[in-house]
């Protein structure tokens, strides 16, 4: 159809301001559920302030992007990429993260195909933890540690990403387990001692969720 | 000659209530101490670097004059050491913090219109630095005052790596460890509060030293 017709039809959407595109997911557990490994105050700040800020920021950036796209303002579209990456990455990463954790009383070690893959590649879970923590502790500034699946090599990979860079869009790796090593993820409870946080956090990993991701990753490649 | 952790020019509680005692103790005694330890470890492997001042070491970051083996370690930890040295000195007890004076005030007004305008731009840069980093008021080699921010422990001495290289006149740490215990996620509140502890006399000295025509 003519562009002018399309614009007139589209304008009620624009006038309505495009309702929120993403929203803050609820946690699958209470704020205090991961104690004593991660405190309730920290979880509440992390979810209701930090993650919320990424949601708000992403919605704002997407709204502005849509306006720029409508005006065909390519310069503005490019200028907004940073905000979409920061906030969109933050939203993706944290949405996954909450599910990758579970209360300690529900903890079960990895089993099945994932356990076999971990044992084959790292010797045992302890081997994975050692490799993962070495890299995650060494992240400079803000970022994430990841256990991921390499869809071409068909192997597990231990890696890291900076800031809120989302793993799959930036590397093609499929995230299985991510541990947030931004200081806000541990500072209230562990202060500067990131290695202590990394030692303890494995007590609250939801291996069922990680296994599901592994199953999805291995079946689709 | 190894680098060493300097004593603070004031007690850990001196910047209360704007920067809290516990943050100062951990920031200096743990974070800064770790940068010192790590840069020493890196530099120890190369005797030709012994005796190099920390500022000169920072100027070599991003240049071929630093062994590539330790380039990243020096960028992160040598940067961290210089930055925190600078930071402790650019702050003072609130009662000693007046306002900008002398040459710096005139230069800020000439560059930004007013001190308030400069502060607003500085605050915006500090708030917008995503992840870890620093905000700076810097005197460029062309003699212009500019506001910039850098990621992680990069600083304006690392001329080939940063957008606005030059001589830092003001610098603010916006890593979460610099404010999380008192301000949590509220970085803008920390940034506003920080102006209460700025050591304007020191900033003026840095400005004058940087603005001196080179011999």
Short mmCIF file of C-alpha atoms in Angstrom, two decimals:
data_model
loop_
_atom_site.label_atom_id
_atom_site.label_comp_id
_atom_site.label_asym_id
_atom_site.label_seq_id
_atom_site.Cartn_x
_atom_site.Cartn_y
_atom_site.Cartn_z
CA UNK A 1 0.00 0.00 0.00
CA UNK A 2 1.02 3.63 -0.32
CA UNK A 3 3.38 4.78 2.40
CA UNK A 4 0.98 7.58 3.32
CA UNK A 5 -1.83 5.07 3.81
CA UNK A 6 0.41 2.89 5.91
CA UNK A 7 1.35 5.85 8.04
CA UNK A 8 -2.26 6.83 8.63
CA UNK A 9 -3.14 3.28 9.61
CA UNK A 10 -0.08 3.03 11.83
CA UNK A 11 -0.60 6.34 13.58
CA UNK A 12 -3.16 5.15 16.14
CA UNK A 13 -0.45 2.75 17.34
CA UNK A 14 2.03 5.55 17.56
CA UNK A 15 -0.47 7.86 19.21
CA UNK A 16 -1.13 5.18 21.81
CA UNK A 17 2.63 5.21 22.45
CA UNK A 18 3.07 1.48 21.99
CA UNK A 19 2.34 -0.29 25.27
CA UNK A 20 5.32 -1.67 27.20
CA UNK A 21 7.13 -4.16 25.09
CA UNK A 22 8.76 -6.14 27.89
CA UNK A 23 8.01 -6.46 31.55
CA UNK A 24 9.85 -7.54 34.66
CA UNK A 25 9.28 -11.26 35.21
CA UNK A 26 8.43 -12.45 38.70
CA UNK A 27 11.05 -14.45 40.52
CA UNK A 28 10.21 -18.15 40.83
CA UNK A 29 10.90 -17.85 44.60
CA UNK A 30 10.85 -15.29 47.40
CA UNK A 31 13.62 -12.72 47.76
CA UNK A 32 14.98 -14.55 50.81
CA UNK A 33 14.83 -18.02 49.22
CA UNK A 34 18.53 -18.16 48.29
CA UNK A 35 19.80 -17.35 51.76
CA UNK A 36 22.37 -17.72 53.15
CA UNK A 37 24.16 -17.85 49.81
CA UNK A 38 22.56 -14.69 48.45
CA UNK A 39 20.76 -12.41 50.88
CA UNK A 40 17.18 -11.25 50.61
CA UNK A 41 18.09 -7.55 50.50
CA UNK A 42 20.48 -8.16 47.64
CA UNK A 43 17.93 -10.21 45.70
CA UNK A 44 15.30 -7.54 46.15
CA UNK A 45 17.61 -4.79 44.90
CA UNK A 46 18.90 -6.95 42.08
CA UNK A 47 15.42 -7.82 40.82
CA UNK A 48 13.25 -4.81 41.69
CA UNK A 49 15.85 -2.11 41.00
CA UNK A 50 18.58 -3.33 38.66
CA UNK A 51 16.55 -5.68 36.46
CA UNK A 52 13.62 -3.26 36.54
CA UNK A 53 15.92 -0.50 35.30
CA UNK A 54 16.94 -2.64 32.33
CA UNK A 55 13.26 -3.27 31.56
CA UNK A 56 12.42 0.42 31.76
CA UNK A 57 15.49 1.36 29.76
CA UNK A 58 14.78 -1.21 27.08
CA UNK A 59 11.17 -0.13 26.66
CA UNK A 60 12.24 3.49 26.36
CA UNK A 61 14.94 2.66 23.83
CA UNK A 62 12.57 0.50 21.78
CA UNK A 63 9.94 3.23 21.75
CA UNK A 64 12.50 5.77 20.58
CA UNK A 65 13.80 3.30 18.01
CA UNK A 66 10.32 2.81 16.63
CA UNK A 67 9.87 6.57 16.26
CA UNK A 68 13.22 6.86 14.54
CA UNK A 69 12.37 3.96 12.26
CA UNK A 70 9.06 5.59 11.40
CA UNK A 71 10.89 8.80 10.50
CA UNK A 72 13.54 6.77 8.70
CA UNK A 73 16.13 8.51 10.87
CA UNK A 74 18.91 5.99 10.38
CA UNK A 75 21.40 8.05 12.38
CA UNK A 76 19.13 7.97 15.41
CA UNK A 77 18.45 4.25 14.94
CA UNK A 78 22.20 3.65 15.05
CA UNK A 79 22.66 5.92 18.05
CA UNK A 80 20.09 3.87 19.98
CA UNK A 81 21.89 0.55 19.42
CA UNK A 82 23.98 0.98 22.58
CA UNK A 83 20.96 1.51 24.81
CA UNK A 84 19.17 -1.46 23.25
CA UNK A 85 22.22 -3.68 23.76
CA UNK A 86 22.83 -2.58 27.36
CA UNK A 87 19.25 -2.75 28.49
CA UNK A 88 18.09 -5.58 26.25
CA UNK A 89 21.10 -7.64 27.23
CA UNK A 90 20.47 -6.85 30.88
CA UNK A 91 16.87 -7.95 30.53
CA UNK A 92 17.71 -11.17 28.69
CA UNK A 93 20.53 -12.07 31.05
CA UNK A 94 18.63 -11.47 34.25
CA UNK A 95 15.43 -13.13 33.04
CA UNK A 96 17.45 -16.28 32.44
CA UNK A 97 19.52 -15.89 35.61
CA UNK A 98 16.56 -15.99 38.01
CA UNK A 99 15.60 -19.39 36.58
CA UNK A 100 19.15 -20.71 36.72
CA UNK A 101 19.08 -20.34 40.51
CA UNK A 102 16.98 -22.20 43.07
CA UNK A 103 16.78 -22.46 46.86
CA UNK A 104 19.52 -24.60 48.34
CA UNK A 105 17.02 -27.08 49.76
CA UNK A 106 15.92 -27.87 46.21
CA UNK A 107 19.47 -28.34 44.94
CA UNK A 108 20.17 -31.42 42.88
CA UNK A 109 23.46 -32.00 41.06
CA UNK A 110 23.46 -32.37 37.29
CA UNK A 111 22.35 -35.74 35.92
CA UNK A 112 21.71 -37.44 32.60
CA UNK A 113 23.16 -36.14 29.37
CA UNK A 114 24.42 -32.91 30.92
CA UNK A 115 26.26 -34.76 33.69
CA UNK A 116 27.87 -37.00 31.12
CA UNK A 117 28.97 -34.03 29.04
CA UNK A 118 30.40 -32.25 32.09
CA UNK A 119 32.28 -35.36 33.21
CA UNK A 120 33.60 -36.03 29.72
CA UNK A 121 34.87 -32.51 29.25
CA UNK A 122 35.85 -31.41 32.77
CA UNK A 123 36.40 -34.73 34.61
CA UNK A 124 33.71 -33.96 37.12
CA UNK A 125 31.49 -31.11 38.28
CA UNK A 126 34.38 -29.84 40.44
CA UNK A 127 36.47 -29.50 37.30
CA UNK A 128 33.80 -27.37 35.67
CA UNK A 129 33.45 -25.21 38.77
CA UNK A 130 37.21 -24.66 38.93
CA UNK A 131 37.44 -23.69 35.26
CA UNK A 132 34.34 -21.50 35.43
CA UNK A 133 35.36 -19.68 38.60
CA UNK A 134 38.86 -18.96 37.34
CA UNK A 135 37.43 -17.13 34.34
CA UNK A 136 34.54 -15.50 36.17
CA UNK A 137 36.80 -14.19 38.93
CA UNK A 138 39.06 -12.66 36.30
CA UNK A 139 36.35 -10.64 34.55
CA UNK A 140 37.53 -7.04 34.62
CA UNK A 141 34.86 -4.65 35.72
CA UNK A 142 31.32 -5.82 35.10
CA UNK A 143 30.21 -8.93 33.27
CA UNK A 144 29.06 -12.53 33.41
CA UNK A 145 30.56 -16.01 33.60
CA UNK A 146 28.94 -18.56 31.32
CA UNK A 147 28.70 -22.27 30.76
CA UNK A 148 27.56 -22.48 27.15
CA UNK A 149 27.07 -24.89 24.30
CA UNK A 150 28.96 -24.43 21.04
CA UNK A 151 26.47 -25.51 18.39
CA UNK A 152 29.04 -26.23 15.68
CA UNK A 153 31.78 -27.85 17.77
CA UNK A 154 29.09 -29.56 19.86
CA UNK A 155 31.02 -29.01 23.05
CA UNK A 156 30.50 -27.26 26.34
CA UNK A 157 32.36 -23.97 26.64
CA UNK A 158 33.30 -21.93 29.68
CA UNK A 159 33.51 -18.26 28.79
CA UNK A 160 32.70 -14.74 29.94
CA UNK A 161 31.06 -11.63 28.56
CA UNK A 162 31.46 -7.96 29.38
CA UNK A 163 28.81 -5.67 30.81
CA UNK A 164 25.37 -6.94 29.73
CA UNK A 165 26.46 -8.29 26.36
CA UNK A 166 23.99 -11.13 25.70
CA UNK A 167 25.90 -14.31 24.92
CA UNK A 168 24.03 -15.78 21.98
CA UNK A 169 23.52 -12.62 19.91
CA UNK A 170 27.15 -11.58 20.35
CA UNK A 171 28.91 -14.96 20.04
CA UNK A 172 26.50 -17.59 18.70
CA UNK A 173 27.11 -19.71 21.80
CA UNK A 174 24.01 -21.04 23.54
CA UNK A 175 23.90 -20.02 27.20
CA UNK A 176 23.27 -22.86 29.66
CA UNK A 177 24.31 -21.28 32.95
CA UNK A 178 25.22 -17.67 33.63
CA UNK A 179 26.59 -16.19 36.84
CA UNK A 180 26.35 -12.44 37.23
CA UNK A 181 29.67 -11.00 38.41
CA UNK A 182 28.68 -7.33 38.36
CA UNK A 183 29.49 -6.04 41.83
CA UNK A 184 25.78 -5.45 42.49
CA UNK A 185 25.30 -9.22 42.25
CA UNK A 186 27.36 -9.89 45.38
CA UNK A 187 28.68 -6.76 47.07
CA UNK A 188 26.22 -6.42 49.93
CA UNK A 189 26.95 -9.99 51.03
CA UNK A 190 30.55 -10.61 49.94
CA UNK A 191 32.03 -7.10 49.54
CA UNK A 192 35.15 -7.26 47.37
CA UNK A 193 35.47 -11.03 47.79
CA UNK A 194 34.15 -12.11 44.40
CA UNK A 195 35.93 -15.50 44.67
CA UNK A 196 33.97 -16.23 47.88
CA UNK A 197 30.69 -15.47 46.08
CA UNK A 198 31.75 -17.72 43.23
CA UNK A 199 32.61 -20.50 45.66
CA UNK A 200 29.21 -20.37 47.37
CA UNK A 201 26.88 -19.65 44.45
CA UNK A 202 27.16 -23.22 43.14
CA UNK A 203 25.01 -24.29 46.12
CA UNK A 204 21.99 -22.59 44.56
CA UNK A 205 22.33 -23.56 40.91
CA UNK A 206 19.15 -24.98 39.36
CA UNK A 207 20.65 -27.78 37.33
CA UNK A 208 17.18 -28.82 36.13
CA UNK A 209 16.93 -25.53 34.26
CA UNK A 210 20.48 -25.84 32.96
CA UNK A 211 19.76 -29.41 31.79
CA UNK A 212 16.64 -28.26 29.97
CA UNK A 213 18.70 -25.63 28.13
CA UNK A 214 21.32 -28.24 27.29
CA UNK A 215 18.65 -30.59 25.98
CA UNK A 216 17.16 -27.84 23.82
CA UNK A 217 20.60 -26.82 22.56
CA UNK A 218 21.70 -30.35 21.66
CA UNK A 219 18.42 -31.28 20.01
CA UNK A 220 18.32 -28.25 17.80
CA UNK A 221 21.90 -28.50 16.51
CA UNK B 1 61.11 -0.49 43.11
CA UNK B 2 57.65 -1.87 43.65
CA UNK B 3 54.56 0.33 43.79
CA UNK B 4 52.97 0.71 47.18
CA UNK B 5 49.55 1.47 48.56
CA UNK B 6 49.61 5.09 49.73
CA UNK B 7 48.05 6.08 53.01
CA UNK B 8 44.92 8.12 52.64
CA UNK B 9 45.38 11.85 53.39
CA UNK B 10 42.51 11.51 55.91
CA UNK B 11 40.75 8.90 58.03
CA UNK B 12 38.31 6.37 56.59
CA UNK B 13 35.44 8.29 58.14
CA UNK B 14 36.53 11.70 56.88
CA UNK B 15 34.17 11.83 53.93
CA UNK B 16 31.02 10.94 55.89
CA UNK B 17 28.17 11.19 55.34
CA UNK B 18 28.76 11.46 51.60
CA UNK B 19 31.12 8.51 51.24
CA UNK B 20 30.75 6.05 54.07
CA UNK B 21 33.51 4.72 56.31
CA UNK B 22 33.07 1.07 55.40
CA UNK B 23 33.26 1.82 51.68
CA UNK B 24 36.44 3.85 52.17
CA UNK B 25 38.03 1.07 54.24
CA UNK B 26 37.24 -1.64 51.69
CA UNK B 27 37.86 0.57 48.67
CA UNK B 28 41.33 1.54 49.89
CA UNK B 29 42.35 -1.47 51.96
CA UNK B 30 41.05 -4.17 49.60
CA UNK B 31 40.32 -2.91 46.09
CA UNK B 32 43.20 -0.43 45.74
CA UNK B 33 45.53 -2.79 47.59
CA UNK B 34 44.73 -5.53 45.07
CA UNK B 35 45.56 -3.25 42.13
CA UNK B 36 48.92 -2.46 43.74
CA UNK B 37 49.67 -6.11 44.37
CA UNK B 38 48.65 -7.14 40.86
CA UNK B 39 50.56 -4.41 39.05
CA UNK B 40 53.66 -5.28 41.05
CA UNK B 41 53.30 -8.92 40.05
CA UNK B 42 52.98 -7.96 36.40
CA UNK B 43 55.86 -5.52 36.34
CA UNK B 44 58.22 -7.77 38.32
CA UNK B 45 58.65 -9.96 35.26
CA UNK B 46 60.33 -7.11 33.38
CA UNK B 47 63.33 -5.55 35.18
CA UNK B 48 63.54 -2.81 32.57
CA UNK B 49 60.30 -1.38 34.00
CA UNK B 50 61.67 -1.17 37.54
CA UNK B 51 61.76 2.40 38.77
CA UNK B 52 59.13 3.56 36.29
CA UNK B 53 56.67 5.90 38.00
CA UNK B 54 53.04 4.85 37.97
CA UNK B 55 52.05 7.79 35.78
CA UNK B 56 54.69 6.92 33.17
CA UNK B 57 53.58 3.30 33.32
CA UNK B 58 50.02 4.39 32.56
CA UNK B 59 51.19 6.51 29.62
CA UNK B 60 52.71 3.38 28.10
CA UNK B 61 49.41 1.51 28.11
CA UNK B 62 48.22 0.94 24.56
CA UNK B 63 51.70 1.63 23.16
CA UNK B 64 54.48 -0.73 22.06
CA UNK B 65 56.53 0.39 25.06
CA UNK B 66 54.85 -2.15 27.32
CA UNK B 67 55.53 -5.87 26.91
CA UNK B 68 52.45 -7.47 25.35
CA UNK B 69 52.51 -10.24 27.98
CA UNK B 70 51.49 -7.79 30.67
CA UNK B 71 49.62 -5.21 28.60
CA UNK B 72 46.19 -6.16 29.92
CA UNK B 73 47.33 -6.65 33.50
CA UNK B 74 48.98 -3.22 33.49
CA UNK B 75 45.99 -1.57 31.85
CA UNK B 76 43.67 -2.96 34.52
CA UNK B 77 45.90 -2.83 37.59
CA UNK B 78 48.35 -0.07 36.74
CA UNK B 79 45.32 1.93 35.69
CA UNK B 80 43.56 0.98 38.90
CA UNK B 81 46.55 2.05 41.00
CA UNK B 82 46.96 5.45 39.33
CA UNK B 83 43.22 6.11 39.30
CA UNK B 84 42.78 5.42 42.97
CA UNK B 85 45.87 7.46 43.95
CA UNK B 86 44.29 10.32 42.04
CA UNK B 87 40.87 9.70 43.57
CA UNK B 88 41.97 9.82 47.22
CA UNK B 89 43.74 13.11 46.53
CA UNK B 90 40.89 14.72 44.64
CA UNK B 91 38.66 14.26 47.68
CA UNK B 92 38.77 15.89 51.12
CA UNK B 93 36.64 16.28 54.21
CA UNK B 94 33.40 18.14 53.47
CA UNK B 95 34.47 20.97 55.75
CA UNK B 96 37.58 21.49 53.61
CA UNK B 97 35.69 21.43 50.35
CA UNK B 98 35.02 24.96 49.21
CA UNK B 99 34.28 25.63 45.59
CA UNK B 100 36.41 25.93 42.51
CA UNK B 101 38.66 28.94 42.63
CA UNK B 102 41.39 30.65 40.79
CA UNK B 103 42.54 29.48 37.41
CA UNK B 104 40.34 26.38 37.35
CA UNK B 105 37.16 28.32 38.00
CA UNK B 106 37.93 30.74 35.20
CA UNK B 107 38.75 27.90 32.84
CA UNK B 108 35.58 25.98 33.73
CA UNK B 109 33.45 29.07 33.18
CA UNK B 110 35.13 29.73 29.87
CA UNK B 111 34.63 26.14 28.70
CA UNK B 112 31.15 25.42 30.04
CA UNK B 113 29.56 28.76 30.83
CA UNK B 114 29.34 28.06 34.55
CA UNK B 115 30.51 25.66 37.21
CA UNK B 116 26.94 24.33 37.51
CA UNK B 117 26.81 23.57 33.80
CA UNK B 118 30.10 21.70 34.07
CA UNK B 119 28.76 19.71 37.03
CA UNK B 120 25.60 18.80 35.14
CA UNK B 121 27.58 17.53 32.17
CA UNK B 122 29.96 15.67 34.48
CA UNK B 123 27.03 14.09 36.33
CA UNK B 124 25.47 12.99 33.05
CA UNK B 125 28.71 11.38 31.90
CA UNK B 126 29.15 9.63 35.23
CA UNK B 127 25.57 8.34 35.24
CA UNK B 128 25.71 7.19 31.62
CA UNK B 129 28.93 5.15 31.92
CA UNK B 130 27.53 1.63 31.54
CA UNK B 131 29.11 -0.99 33.75
CA UNK B 132 32.32 -0.07 35.53
CA UNK B 133 34.38 3.02 34.87
CA UNK B 134 35.25 6.60 35.69
CA UNK B 135 34.09 10.09 34.79
CA UNK B 136 36.73 12.77 34.22
CA UNK B 137 37.19 16.47 33.76
CA UNK B 138 40.29 16.54 31.62
CA UNK B 139 42.57 19.19 30.09
CA UNK B 140 43.30 18.08 26.55
CA UNK B 141 46.69 18.62 24.90
CA UNK B 142 45.01 21.43 22.94
CA UNK B 143 44.32 23.21 26.22
CA UNK B 144 40.57 22.55 26.28
CA UNK B 145 38.66 21.37 29.32
CA UNK B 146 36.49 18.41 28.42
CA UNK B 147 34.26 15.93 30.20
CA UNK B 148 34.59 12.29 29.37
CA UNK B 149 34.18 8.84 30.84
CA UNK B 150 36.24 5.69 30.49
CA UNK B 151 35.44 2.01 31.02
CA UNK B 152 36.94 -0.17 33.72
CA UNK B 153 40.32 1.26 34.85
CA UNK B 154 41.15 3.14 31.66
CA UNK B 155 42.13 6.77 32.18
CA UNK B 156 42.99 9.84 30.07
CA UNK B 157 46.73 9.13 30.37
CA UNK B 158 46.20 6.13 28.07
CA UNK B 159 46.19 8.39 25.05
CA UNK B 160 45.73 5.81 22.32
CA UNK B 161 42.84 4.05 24.06
CA UNK B 162 40.52 6.83 25.15
CA UNK B 163 38.24 9.34 23.46
CA UNK B 164 39.53 12.39 25.32
CA UNK B 165 43.17 11.92 26.27
CA UNK B 166 44.80 14.54 28.45
CA UNK B 167 45.52 15.52 32.04
CA UNK B 168 42.83 14.61 34.57
CA UNK B 169 41.66 17.50 36.72
CA UNK B 170 38.68 15.77 38.37
CA UNK B 171 37.86 12.08 38.43
CA UNK B 172 35.00 10.06 39.91
CA UNK B 173 34.97 6.30 40.39
CA UNK B 174 31.59 4.89 39.29
CA UNK B 175 32.42 1.22 39.77
CA UNK B 176 29.65 -0.18 41.98
CA UNK B 177 32.17 -0.89 44.74
CA UNK B 178 32.64 2.89 45.07
CA UNK B 179 29.07 3.45 46.25
CA UNK B 180 27.03 0.28 46.65
CA UNK B 181 27.10 -0.08 50.44
CA UNK B 182 25.61 3.40 51.00
CA UNK B 183 23.76 4.09 47.76
CA UNK B 184 22.98 0.65 46.32
CA UNK B 185 21.69 1.09 42.75
CA UNK B 186 21.24 4.85 43.21
CA UNK B 187 24.33 5.97 41.34
CA UNK B 188 22.98 9.47 40.50
CA UNK B 189 22.52 10.12 44.22
CA UNK B 190 26.15 9.13 44.88
CA UNK B 191 27.34 11.37 42.04
CA UNK B 192 25.47 14.38 43.44
CA UNK B 193 26.74 13.70 46.95
CA UNK B 194 30.34 13.39 45.77
CA UNK B 195 30.61 17.12 44.99
CA UNK B 196 30.51 17.73 48.75
CA UNK B 197 33.93 16.09 49.13
CA UNK B 198 35.75 17.45 46.10
CA UNK B 199 39.15 18.90 46.92
CA UNK B 200 39.00 21.98 44.71
CA UNK B 201 42.43 23.22 45.78
CA UNK B 202 43.98 19.97 44.57
CA UNK B 203 41.96 20.14 41.36
CA UNK B 204 43.22 23.68 40.81
CA UNK B 205 46.80 22.46 41.33
CA UNK B 206 46.28 19.66 38.81
CA UNK B 207 44.83 22.14 36.37
CA UNK B 208 47.68 24.63 36.78
CA UNK B 209 50.31 21.91 36.39
CA UNK B 210 48.61 20.62 33.26
CA UNK B 211 48.06 24.08 31.77
CA UNK B 212 51.72 25.10 32.16
CA UNK B 213 53.27 25.48 28.75
CA UNK B 214 55.72 22.63 28.17
CA UNK B 215 59.39 23.69 28.23
#
